[in-house]
Every structure is written in C-alpha cells, then in structure tokens.
Coordinates of C-alpha atoms in Angstrom, one line a residue:
X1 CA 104.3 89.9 116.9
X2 CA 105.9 88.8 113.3
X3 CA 109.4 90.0 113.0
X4 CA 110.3 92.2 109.9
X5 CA 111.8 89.1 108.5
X6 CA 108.3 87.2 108.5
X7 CA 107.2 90.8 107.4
X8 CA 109.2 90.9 104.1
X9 CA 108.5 87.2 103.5
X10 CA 105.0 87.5 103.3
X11 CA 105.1 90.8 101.1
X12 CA 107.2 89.2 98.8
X13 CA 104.9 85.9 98.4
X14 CA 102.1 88.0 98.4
X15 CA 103.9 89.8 95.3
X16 CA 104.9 87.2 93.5
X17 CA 101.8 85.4 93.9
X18 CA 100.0 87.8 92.0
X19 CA 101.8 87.5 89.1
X20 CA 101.6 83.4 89.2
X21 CA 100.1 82.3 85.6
X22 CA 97.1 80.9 87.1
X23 CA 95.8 83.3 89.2
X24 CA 97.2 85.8 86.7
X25 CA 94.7 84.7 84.2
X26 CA 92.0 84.1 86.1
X27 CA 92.2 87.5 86.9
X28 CA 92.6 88.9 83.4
X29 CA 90.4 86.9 81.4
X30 CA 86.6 86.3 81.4
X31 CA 84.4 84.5 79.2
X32 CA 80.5 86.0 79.1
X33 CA 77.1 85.0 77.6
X34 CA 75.9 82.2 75.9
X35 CA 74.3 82.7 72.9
X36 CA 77.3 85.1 71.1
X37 CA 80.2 84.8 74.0
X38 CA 82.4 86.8 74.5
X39 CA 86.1 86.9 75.4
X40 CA 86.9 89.7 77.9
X41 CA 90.5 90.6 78.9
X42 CA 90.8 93.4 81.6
X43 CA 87.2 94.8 81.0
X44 CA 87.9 94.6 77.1
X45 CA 85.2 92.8 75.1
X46 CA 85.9 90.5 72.0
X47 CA 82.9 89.0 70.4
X48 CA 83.7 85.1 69.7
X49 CA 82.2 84.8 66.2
X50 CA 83.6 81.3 65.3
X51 CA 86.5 79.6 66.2
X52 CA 88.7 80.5 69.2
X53 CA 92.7 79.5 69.1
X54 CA 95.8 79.9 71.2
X55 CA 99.6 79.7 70.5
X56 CA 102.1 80.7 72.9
X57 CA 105.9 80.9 73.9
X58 CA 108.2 81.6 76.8
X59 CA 108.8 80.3 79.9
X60 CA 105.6 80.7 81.9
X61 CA 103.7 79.7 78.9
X62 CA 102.5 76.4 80.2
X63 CA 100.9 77.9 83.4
X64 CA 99.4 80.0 81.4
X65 CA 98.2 77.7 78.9
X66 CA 96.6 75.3 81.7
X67 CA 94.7 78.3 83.2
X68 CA 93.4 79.1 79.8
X69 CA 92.3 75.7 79.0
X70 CA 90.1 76.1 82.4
X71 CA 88.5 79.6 81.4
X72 CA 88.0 78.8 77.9
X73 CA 86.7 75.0 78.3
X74 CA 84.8 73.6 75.1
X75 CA 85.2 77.3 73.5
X76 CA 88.7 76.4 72.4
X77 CA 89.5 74.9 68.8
X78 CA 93.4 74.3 68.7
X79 CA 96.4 75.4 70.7
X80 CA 100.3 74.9 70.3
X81 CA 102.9 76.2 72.7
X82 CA 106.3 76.4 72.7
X83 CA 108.2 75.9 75.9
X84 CA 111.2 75.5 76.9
X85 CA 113.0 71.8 77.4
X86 CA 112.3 70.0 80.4
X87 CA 109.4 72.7 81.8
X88 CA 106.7 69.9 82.1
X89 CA 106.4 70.4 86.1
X90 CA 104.0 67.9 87.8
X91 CA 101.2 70.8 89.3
X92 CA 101.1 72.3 85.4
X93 CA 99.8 69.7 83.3
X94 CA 97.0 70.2 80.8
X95 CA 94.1 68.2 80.5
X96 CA 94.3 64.4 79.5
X97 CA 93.0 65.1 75.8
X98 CA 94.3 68.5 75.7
X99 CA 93.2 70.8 71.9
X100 CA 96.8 72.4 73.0
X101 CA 99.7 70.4 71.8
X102 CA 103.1 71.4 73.8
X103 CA 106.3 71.3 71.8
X104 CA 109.5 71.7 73.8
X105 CA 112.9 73.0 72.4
X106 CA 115.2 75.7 72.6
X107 CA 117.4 74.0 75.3
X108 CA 119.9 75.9 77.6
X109 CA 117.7 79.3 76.0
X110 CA 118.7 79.2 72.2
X111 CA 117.1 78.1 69.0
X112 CA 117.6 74.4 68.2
X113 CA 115.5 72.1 65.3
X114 CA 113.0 71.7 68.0
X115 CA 112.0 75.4 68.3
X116 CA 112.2 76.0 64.7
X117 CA 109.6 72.7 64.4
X118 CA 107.4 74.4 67.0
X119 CA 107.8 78.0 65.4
X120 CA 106.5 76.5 61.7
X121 CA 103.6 74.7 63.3
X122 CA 102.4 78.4 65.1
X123 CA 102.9 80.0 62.0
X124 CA 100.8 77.1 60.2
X125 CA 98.4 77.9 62.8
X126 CA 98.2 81.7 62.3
X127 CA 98.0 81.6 58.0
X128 CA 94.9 79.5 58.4
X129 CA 93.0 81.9 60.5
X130 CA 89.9 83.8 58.4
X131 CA 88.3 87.1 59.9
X132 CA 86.1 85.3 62.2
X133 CA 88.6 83.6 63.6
X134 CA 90.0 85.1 67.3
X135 CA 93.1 84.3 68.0
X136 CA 94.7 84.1 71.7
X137 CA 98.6 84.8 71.8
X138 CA 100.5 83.9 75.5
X139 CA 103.9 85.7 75.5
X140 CA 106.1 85.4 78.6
X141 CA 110.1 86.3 78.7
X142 CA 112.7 83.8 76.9
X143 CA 109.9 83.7 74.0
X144 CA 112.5 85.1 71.8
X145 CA 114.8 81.3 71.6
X146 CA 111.6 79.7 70.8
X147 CA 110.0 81.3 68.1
X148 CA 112.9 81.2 65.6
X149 CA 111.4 81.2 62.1
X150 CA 114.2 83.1 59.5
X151 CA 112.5 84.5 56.4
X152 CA 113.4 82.1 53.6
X153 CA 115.9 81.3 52.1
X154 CA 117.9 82.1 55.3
X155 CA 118.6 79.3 57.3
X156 CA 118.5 79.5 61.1
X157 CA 122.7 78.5 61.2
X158 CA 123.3 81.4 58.4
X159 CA 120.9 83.5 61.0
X160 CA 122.6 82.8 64.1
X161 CA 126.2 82.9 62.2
X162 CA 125.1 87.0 61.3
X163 CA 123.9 87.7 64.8
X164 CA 127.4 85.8 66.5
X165 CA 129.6 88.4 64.2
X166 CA 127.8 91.0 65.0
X167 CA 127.9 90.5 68.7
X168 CA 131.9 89.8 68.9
X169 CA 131.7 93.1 67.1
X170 CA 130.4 95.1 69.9
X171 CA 127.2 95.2 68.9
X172 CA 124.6 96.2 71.6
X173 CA 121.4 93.9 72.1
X174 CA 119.4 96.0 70.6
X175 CA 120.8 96.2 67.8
X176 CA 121.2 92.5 67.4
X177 CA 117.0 92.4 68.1
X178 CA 116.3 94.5 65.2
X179 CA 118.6 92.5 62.5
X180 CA 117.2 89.5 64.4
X181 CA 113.4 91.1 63.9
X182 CA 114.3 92.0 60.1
X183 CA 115.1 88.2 58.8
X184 CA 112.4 87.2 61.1
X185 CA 108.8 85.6 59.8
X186 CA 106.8 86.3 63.3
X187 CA 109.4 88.1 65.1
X188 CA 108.7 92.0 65.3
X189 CA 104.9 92.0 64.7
X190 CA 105.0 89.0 61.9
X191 CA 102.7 86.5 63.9
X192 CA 99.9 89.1 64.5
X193 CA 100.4 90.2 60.3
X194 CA 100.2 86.2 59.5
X195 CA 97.2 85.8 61.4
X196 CA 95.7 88.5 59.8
X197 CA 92.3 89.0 59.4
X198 CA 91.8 87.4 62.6
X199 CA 91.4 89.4 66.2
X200 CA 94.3 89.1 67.6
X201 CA 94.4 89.3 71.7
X202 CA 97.9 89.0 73.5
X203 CA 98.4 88.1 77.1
X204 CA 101.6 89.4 78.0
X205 CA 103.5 88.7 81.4
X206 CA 106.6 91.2 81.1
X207 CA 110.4 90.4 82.0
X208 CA 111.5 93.7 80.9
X209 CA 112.1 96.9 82.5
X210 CA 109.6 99.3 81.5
X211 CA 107.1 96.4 79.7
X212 CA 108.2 97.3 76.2
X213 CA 105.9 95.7 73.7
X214 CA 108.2 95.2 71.0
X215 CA 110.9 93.7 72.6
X216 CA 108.9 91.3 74.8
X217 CA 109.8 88.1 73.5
X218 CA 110.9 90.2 70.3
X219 CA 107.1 91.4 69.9
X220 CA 105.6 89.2 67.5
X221 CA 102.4 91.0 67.8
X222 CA 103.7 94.6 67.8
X223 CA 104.5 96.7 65.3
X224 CA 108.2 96.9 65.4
X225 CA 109.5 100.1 65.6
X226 CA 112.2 99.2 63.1
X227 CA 112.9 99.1 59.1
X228 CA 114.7 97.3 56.4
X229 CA 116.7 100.1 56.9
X230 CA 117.7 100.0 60.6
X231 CA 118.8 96.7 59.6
X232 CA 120.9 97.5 57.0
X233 CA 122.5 100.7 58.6
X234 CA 123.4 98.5 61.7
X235 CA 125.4 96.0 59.1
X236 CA 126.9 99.3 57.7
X237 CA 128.1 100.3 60.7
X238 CA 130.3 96.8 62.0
X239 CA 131.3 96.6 58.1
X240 CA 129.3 93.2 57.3
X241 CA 127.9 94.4 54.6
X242 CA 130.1 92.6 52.3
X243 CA 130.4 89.7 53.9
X244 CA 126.4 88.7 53.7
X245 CA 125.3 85.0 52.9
X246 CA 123.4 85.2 49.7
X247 CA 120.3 84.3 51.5
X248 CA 120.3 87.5 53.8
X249 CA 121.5 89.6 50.9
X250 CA 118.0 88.5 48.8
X251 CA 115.6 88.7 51.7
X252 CA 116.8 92.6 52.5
X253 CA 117.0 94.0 48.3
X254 CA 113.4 92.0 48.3
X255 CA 110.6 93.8 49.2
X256 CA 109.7 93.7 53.4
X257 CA 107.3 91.4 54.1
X258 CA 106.0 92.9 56.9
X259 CA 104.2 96.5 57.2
X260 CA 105.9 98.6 59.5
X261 CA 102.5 101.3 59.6
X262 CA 100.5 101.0 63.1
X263 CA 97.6 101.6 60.9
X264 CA 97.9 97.4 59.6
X265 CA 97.6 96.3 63.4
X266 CA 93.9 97.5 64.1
X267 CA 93.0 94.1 64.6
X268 CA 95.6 93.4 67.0
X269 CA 95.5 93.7 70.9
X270 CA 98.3 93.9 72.9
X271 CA 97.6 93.7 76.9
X272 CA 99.7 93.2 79.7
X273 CA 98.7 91.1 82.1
X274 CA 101.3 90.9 84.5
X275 CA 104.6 93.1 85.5
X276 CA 106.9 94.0 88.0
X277 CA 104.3 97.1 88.8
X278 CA 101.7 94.6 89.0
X279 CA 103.3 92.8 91.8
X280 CA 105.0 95.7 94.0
X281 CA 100.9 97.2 93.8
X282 CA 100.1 93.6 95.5
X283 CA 103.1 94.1 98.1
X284 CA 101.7 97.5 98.6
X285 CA 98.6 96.5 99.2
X286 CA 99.7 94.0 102.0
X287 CA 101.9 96.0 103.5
X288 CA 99.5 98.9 104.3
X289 CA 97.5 95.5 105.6
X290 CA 100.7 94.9 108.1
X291 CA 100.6 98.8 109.2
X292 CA 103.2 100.1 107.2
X293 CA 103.8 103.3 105.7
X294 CA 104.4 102.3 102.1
X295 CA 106.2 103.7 99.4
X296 CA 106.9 102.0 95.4
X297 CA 110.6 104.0 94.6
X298 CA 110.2 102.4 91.2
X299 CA 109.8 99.2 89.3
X300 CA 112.9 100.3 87.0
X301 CA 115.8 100.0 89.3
X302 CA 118.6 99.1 87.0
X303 CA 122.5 99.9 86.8
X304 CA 125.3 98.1 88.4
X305 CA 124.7 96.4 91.7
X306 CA 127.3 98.4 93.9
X307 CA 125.9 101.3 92.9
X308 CA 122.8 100.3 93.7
X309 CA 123.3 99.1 97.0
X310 CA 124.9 102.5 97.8
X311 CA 121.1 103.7 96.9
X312 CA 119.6 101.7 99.4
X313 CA 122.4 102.6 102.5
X314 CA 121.5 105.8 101.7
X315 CA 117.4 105.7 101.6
X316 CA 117.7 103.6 104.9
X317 CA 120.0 106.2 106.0
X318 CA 117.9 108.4 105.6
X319 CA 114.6 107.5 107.3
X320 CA 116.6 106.6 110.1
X321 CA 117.6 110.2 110.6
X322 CA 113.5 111.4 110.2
X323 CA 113.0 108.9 112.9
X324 CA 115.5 110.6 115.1
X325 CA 114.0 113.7 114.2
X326 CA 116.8 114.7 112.0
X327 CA 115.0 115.1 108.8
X328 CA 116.2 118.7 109.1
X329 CA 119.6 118.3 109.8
X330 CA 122.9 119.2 107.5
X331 CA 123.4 115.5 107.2
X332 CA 119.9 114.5 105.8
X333 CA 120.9 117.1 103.3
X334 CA 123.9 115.3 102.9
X335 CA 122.2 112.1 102.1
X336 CA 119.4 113.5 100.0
X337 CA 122.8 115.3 97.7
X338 CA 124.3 112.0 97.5
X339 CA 121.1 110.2 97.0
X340 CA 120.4 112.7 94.0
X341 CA 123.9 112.0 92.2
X342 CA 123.2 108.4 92.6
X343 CA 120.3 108.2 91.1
X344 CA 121.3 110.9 88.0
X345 CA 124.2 108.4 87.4
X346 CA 122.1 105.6 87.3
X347 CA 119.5 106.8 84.8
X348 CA 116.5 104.9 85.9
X349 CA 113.8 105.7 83.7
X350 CA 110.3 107.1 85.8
X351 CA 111.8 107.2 89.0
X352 CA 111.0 111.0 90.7
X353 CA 113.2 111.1 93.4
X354 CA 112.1 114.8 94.7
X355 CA 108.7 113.7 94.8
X356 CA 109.5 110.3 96.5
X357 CA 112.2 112.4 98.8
X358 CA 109.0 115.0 99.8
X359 CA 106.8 111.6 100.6
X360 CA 109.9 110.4 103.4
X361 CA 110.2 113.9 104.6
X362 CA 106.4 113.5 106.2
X363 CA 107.4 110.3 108.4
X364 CA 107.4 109.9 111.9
X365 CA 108.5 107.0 114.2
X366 CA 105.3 106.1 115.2
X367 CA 104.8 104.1 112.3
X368 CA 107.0 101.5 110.4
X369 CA 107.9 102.1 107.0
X370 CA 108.1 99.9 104.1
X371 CA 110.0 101.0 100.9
X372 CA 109.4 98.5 97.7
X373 CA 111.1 98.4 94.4
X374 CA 111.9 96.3 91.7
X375 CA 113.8 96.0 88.5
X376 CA 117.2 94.2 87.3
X377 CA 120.3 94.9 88.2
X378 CA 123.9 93.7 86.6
X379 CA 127.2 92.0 88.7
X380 CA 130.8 92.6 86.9
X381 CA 132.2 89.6 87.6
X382 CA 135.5 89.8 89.5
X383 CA 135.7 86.5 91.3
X384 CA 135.0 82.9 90.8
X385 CA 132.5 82.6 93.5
X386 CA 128.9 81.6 93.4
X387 CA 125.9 84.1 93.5
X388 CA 123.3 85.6 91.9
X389 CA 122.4 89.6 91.7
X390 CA 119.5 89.8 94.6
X391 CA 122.2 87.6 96.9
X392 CA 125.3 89.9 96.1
X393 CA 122.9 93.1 96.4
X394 CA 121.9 91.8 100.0
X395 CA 125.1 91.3 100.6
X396 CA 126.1 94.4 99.5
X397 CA 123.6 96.4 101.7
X398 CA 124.5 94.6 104.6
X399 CA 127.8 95.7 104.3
X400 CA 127.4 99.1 102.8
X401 CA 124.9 99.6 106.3
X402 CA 127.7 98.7 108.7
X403 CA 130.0 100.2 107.3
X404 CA 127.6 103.7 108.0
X405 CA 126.9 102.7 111.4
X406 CA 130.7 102.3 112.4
X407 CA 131.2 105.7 111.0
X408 CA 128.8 107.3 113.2
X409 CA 129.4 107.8 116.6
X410 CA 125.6 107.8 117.5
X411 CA 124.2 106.2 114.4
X412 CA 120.4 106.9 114.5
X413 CA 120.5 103.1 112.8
X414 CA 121.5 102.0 116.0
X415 CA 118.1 103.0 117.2
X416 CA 116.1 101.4 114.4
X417 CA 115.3 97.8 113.5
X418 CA 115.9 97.5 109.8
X419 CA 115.6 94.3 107.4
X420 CA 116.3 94.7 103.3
X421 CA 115.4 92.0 101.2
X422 CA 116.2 91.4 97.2
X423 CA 114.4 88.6 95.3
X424 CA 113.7 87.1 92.1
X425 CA 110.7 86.7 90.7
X426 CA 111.2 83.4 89.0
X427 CA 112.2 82.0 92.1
X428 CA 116.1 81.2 90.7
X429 CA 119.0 83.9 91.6
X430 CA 121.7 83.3 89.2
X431 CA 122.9 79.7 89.4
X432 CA 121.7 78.8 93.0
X433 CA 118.8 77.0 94.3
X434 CA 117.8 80.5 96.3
X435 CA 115.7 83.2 94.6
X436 CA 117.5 85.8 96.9
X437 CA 118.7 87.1 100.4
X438 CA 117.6 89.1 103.9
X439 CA 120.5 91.6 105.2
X440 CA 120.3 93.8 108.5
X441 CA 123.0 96.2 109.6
X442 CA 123.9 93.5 112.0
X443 CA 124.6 91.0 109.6
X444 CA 128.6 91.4 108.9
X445 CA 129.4 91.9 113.2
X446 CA 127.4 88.2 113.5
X447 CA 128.9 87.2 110.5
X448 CA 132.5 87.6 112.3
X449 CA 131.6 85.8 114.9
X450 CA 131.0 82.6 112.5
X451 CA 134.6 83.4 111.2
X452 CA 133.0 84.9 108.3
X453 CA 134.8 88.0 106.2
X454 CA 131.6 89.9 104.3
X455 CA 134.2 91.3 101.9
X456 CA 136.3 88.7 101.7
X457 CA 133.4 86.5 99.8
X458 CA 131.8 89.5 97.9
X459 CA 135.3 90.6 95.9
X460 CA 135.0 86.6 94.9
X461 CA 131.2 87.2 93.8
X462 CA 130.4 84.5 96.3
X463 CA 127.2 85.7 97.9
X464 CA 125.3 82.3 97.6
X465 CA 128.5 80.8 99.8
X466 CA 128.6 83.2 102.0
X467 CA 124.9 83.2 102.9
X468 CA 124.8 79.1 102.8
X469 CA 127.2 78.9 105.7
X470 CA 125.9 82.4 107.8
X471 CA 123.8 80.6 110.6
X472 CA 122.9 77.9 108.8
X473 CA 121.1 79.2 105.5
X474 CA 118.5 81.2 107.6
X475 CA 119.3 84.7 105.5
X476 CA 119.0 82.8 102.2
X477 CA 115.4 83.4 100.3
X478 CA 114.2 80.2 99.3
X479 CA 111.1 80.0 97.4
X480 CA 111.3 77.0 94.6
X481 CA 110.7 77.6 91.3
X482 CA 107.7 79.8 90.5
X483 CA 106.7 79.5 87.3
X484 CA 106.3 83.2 86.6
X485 CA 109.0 86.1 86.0
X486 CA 108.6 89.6 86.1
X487 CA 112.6 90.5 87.1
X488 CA 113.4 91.2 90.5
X489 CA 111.7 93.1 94.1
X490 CA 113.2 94.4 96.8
X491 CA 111.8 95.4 100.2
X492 CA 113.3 97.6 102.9
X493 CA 111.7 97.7 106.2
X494 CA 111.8 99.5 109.2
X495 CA 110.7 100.4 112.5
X496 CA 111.9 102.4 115.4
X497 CA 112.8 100.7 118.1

C-alpha cells in the first residue's frame, strides 16, 4: 500500500495542479457558437460583438496567456502582457506569430522603465476600446510591480520616493496600497474605467488570503474601496503633508480621475478563477478518492509560524486521543481549550473551529483521516540560516509533536502513524530550491541519530539545512517551479496503527 508520504504527495500535486494556468483556463473559459460567439467564463455568457482583446500582468500571466491563445484562436485581435524578467520558461511559449506581445520588466519584483513601458502600452490598449469591444484582463499575484503608471505629472521615482517615506514611517501595507492606488492611472479600478465602454472580463488567480478583489494585484478592475480622501488622511497622519512634491500636491487638489461609485463598473466582471479554496476542494476531492476522512480547517491560516505549528500539535493531538477512544477524556478537553485560545489569538478570518471540533468528535480508528489547510504564514527572523515558511513550519511540527509524545507516558501518538506536510504553491519556499517539507513525530529521535539538533537549526531559521542533510533530502518537498501561486497548503494525515 502507498505510505502516507506518497499519500500527501499525490494530494498536494493533485492540488496544485488544479490551479496550473492551463488547465486553470481550460476549465474556466469556453468559447460557443458560430454565427454571434460567445465568450463564457464559469457558466457566464459574454456575447462577442466585434473585437476581442487581452492584457495581462503577474507572474502566472504567461501560462495563462498561452492557454488563452489556444481557446480563443482566430477570435483574438491584440494582446500585451506584462511579466516579470526572465519568466520565458521553455513549456510556456506562445505561438510563432503570436497577436500577444510579451513585455518583461519589473526585475527582482519592483517597477523599473520596463514595466512602466509595458504599463503605457496596456493603457494605450484599453483607451482605444469602443462599446463593442470585449476586453479580456489576466491578473495573477506580483501584478502590482508591473503595472506602474503614476497619474501625471508624477513621476514613478517622485512615486516610489512618497511610498519609501511612508514605509520607514511605520506605515502598514495597506496603507501604502491606497496612496499607491490614489496617484495610480489603472491601479484601483483605473484599467477597467479606461477601457470603458468596453465589457470588461477578468480572470483572476488569487495570492491573497481571503481573494480580495481590490488588492489583487492592486485591483485594476475593481472599484477601490478608497478616496482622495483616504489618501490624504493617511499623509496627515505620518506628517508628509508638507513635504509633497509639487506633482503629487496637483494630482490630489485636482479633481479624481477615477469614480469611486460601484454603479460606473456595470460593465466590468470580475471572476476568480483560481484560489487556495480551489485547490484544497481538489485535494479533498482526492483524498476521499484514497479513503480518507476529510476535513478543509480553512484556507486562511495566517499568523506567526510558531504559533501556528502549536495549532497543528494540537489538532493531531487531538484525533490521536479519538482514536484511542479518548475523545471524552479531561485531556481532549484540555486540547480543544488550548486549541480555542490558539486560534482566538490568531484571528483567522472564516475559520469555525466549534463546528470543525464537532466534525473530529464523530471519528473512529477505522478510518484514516486527512486534515487540509492553506494560507500564509510569517517567520521572525532570529538566525542567519536558510529556510522558507512551509520548511520552518514542518520543522516546527516535528518538533512541537515530540516534544508531546515525550511528555506522555502512554502517548496515544505512539499508537498512530502520522505524516504533516506544508507547501508552497508556486513551487519556491523562501529562497530554496524546495517548495516545502514532510515531518512525523519520529523525525527529531532519527534526526539525532544523524548527529542532528532540531532546535539547534530552527533558533538559526535554518530549516532548508536542516532538511538537506536529514537522510539525504528525502523529507524535503521538491516540486520545480510551477508556474501558478495561490499561497501555501498543508496536509496532516493519519491513520491508526
């Protein structure tokens, strides 16, 4: 039989897969009928009257765009992208004579002459657009660095000067996204208002907890939730007012240049196409394939990666004692108490622990579980070491479960097989060639026997060395780069032995 390892493996392909830009689109969009066609995204219809055109930024952008060239075929006017440098991988090439031209800039993720050069050519696109016109928009994460177009006079240095003070001010990112959005031409809805009167259809693939519309990419076809206003108050507040280059000071006493009322959006559509809850519902789906029990916690996990990790002992912990037939003892009341505080004190948004607490009281042995999540989380870097989050969360969990096995006498963990694994999406875990890592309560014991000291690597945030030389690599998740991003998943799974 496939070990829990192969198990997790699989689900985690399986989930990422789903969420690849080709299939992704070829699941989403449709073309239909011949003699008026029509465009249909996710059972939505949009009559083709004339001419159909496609911009796009981000990341993933390019698979996208090569999957969209294939549905669309001879339907397609014009395109322009805007990727990032050095994306061009060899299995995600357009067509020879390609109508979508690919610009590449914003290298190491921030706005250079290149981006701006690709930014003006989408907005030439957009003003030209008439009502008959439909318009296709591809947004994936790190759209933001390559859509850079600052409302004239401003120049993008002046731009990125404002936003620098700010930030070495303490101001949080969301603040610096809305005075970002305000001097912005097509940030913060102002590519949908450009390409106004033109349908406007956006494929989204999400990088953001929670899929926000408006701050995917800095929502260029969303209405953004902010003012003039905002903007100003926000200068108020770190005492820049004052100290304003004459460019910024005329764009915010002018009037705004783009409508803030939903009502001026009708003829924009915004639709997700792929998330993080999109590929735990694939996982899911496999899973219950494999014979597991499955249960989604949440596809917001968030908050610091100790904490986290703690959250995950503690789940494990206890299904271990339902196994054991425990699920009623003072110590399962214990863990769901502990498990309550944790999760209060991490404020993840949507996640019902009760409910999901009442679904775990219902399980038996006779079945394996499988517990799926997915999110972001953050490391506060202590040490020097090399790692990325899903690596030091493994890690983490490895250690967290043997130290909770050592505690008790006659751990019921003892009597369970048990395999968590943390991965990114995108296929990269910080700055390591691993997209994450496998733990098992067993993990620090065989560890020692190698010579190796769990917490002697994770106080030097070194989870990528750690997991390079413990037994050769085989606990590191290797995937290559996928070509998609939709954060992180992680997998717990286990059986009774």
């Amino acid at each position: 039989s496939m070990s829990l390892r192969e198990h997790a493996l699989s689900l985690f392909r399986s989930a990422v897969g789903t969420v690849r830009p080709a299939p992704m689109l070829k699941r989403a969009v449709k073309l239909q009928g011949d003699g008026c066609p029509q465009l249909l995204v996710k059972g939505q219809a949009f009559p083709m009257k004339r001419g159909l055109y496609l911009v796009g930024f981000g990341k993933a952008v390019l698979g996208m765009a090569v999957a969209a060239e294939e549905i669309l075929g001879d339907h397609l006017i014009r395109g322009i992208i805007n990727v990032p440098l050095g994306i061009q991988e060899k299995d995600m090439l357009l067509k020879p004579h390609s109508k979508i031209q690919v610009i590449e800039g914003a290298k190491n993720n921030l706005p250079d002459p290149e981006a701006l050069k690709g930014a003006a050519a989408i907005q030439e696109l957009a003003e030209g657009l008439t009502t008959d016109d439909l318009l296709l928009v591809l947004i994936s994460g790190g759209g933001s660095a390559l859509l850079p177009a600052p409302i004239p006079p401003i120049l993008l240095e002046e731009k990125e000067k404002l936003t620098k003070m700010l930030a070495s001010r303490g101001a949080a990112i969301q603040e610096l996204n809305t005075v970002r959005k305000t001097l912005s031409v097509l940030k913060g809805g102002g590519l949908a208002w450009l390409a106004y009167p033109a349908q406007v259809v956006s494929l989204i693939l999400s990088d953001v907890i929670g899929d926000p519309l408006d701050i995917i990419a800095s929502g260029p076809t969303a209405a953004s939730s902010h003012s003039v206003q905002d903007c100003l108050q926000i200068l108020t507040k770190y005492n820049l007012l004052h100290s304003l280059p004459k460019s910024v000071e005329a764009v915010l006493s002018s009037s705004p240049s783009k409508p803030t009322a939903l009502e001026n959006y009708s003829h924009v559509c915004n639709i997700i196409i792929g998330s993080n809850t999109l590929a735990l519902d694939e996982a899911k789906h496999q899973a219950e394939g494999l014979g597991y029990v499955t249960l989604i916690l949440s596809a917001a996990i968030c908050g610091e990666v100790g904490r986290v990790a703690m959250l995950y002992c503690q789940l494990i912990r206890l299904v271990c004692l339902g196994f054991a037939g425990l699920g009623e003892d003072p110590l399962s009341d214990e863990v769901r108490g502990n498990l309550l505080q944790l999760v209060a004190e991490l404020e993840i948004p949507g996640l019902n622990l009760p409910e999901f607490l009442l679904a775990l009281r219902g399980l038996g042995p006779e079945r394996p579980v499988c517990i799926l999540a997915g999110g972001e989380t953050t490391v506060q870097l202590q040490g020097t070491g090399k790692g990325g989050r899903n690596q030091e969360l493994a890690l983490r969990v490895g250690l967290g479960l043997h130290r909770t096995q050592a505690m008790e006498t006659s751990s019921p963990l003892g009597r369970c097989e048990i395999v968590f694994l943390s991965g990114g999406t995108d296929g990269q875990d910080g700055p390591t060639e691993a997209a994450g890592a496998f733990c098992s309560p067993e993990l620090v014991n065989e560890a020692l026997q190698e010579g190796l000291d769990v917490e002697a690597f994770l106080s030097n945030n070194d989870s990528y060395t750690f997991f390079s030389q413990f037994q050769g690599g085989h606990h590191l998740l290797v995937t290559g780069l996928t070509g998609t991003n939709v954060m992180d998943i992680q997998a717990v799974l286990i059986r009774a032995m």
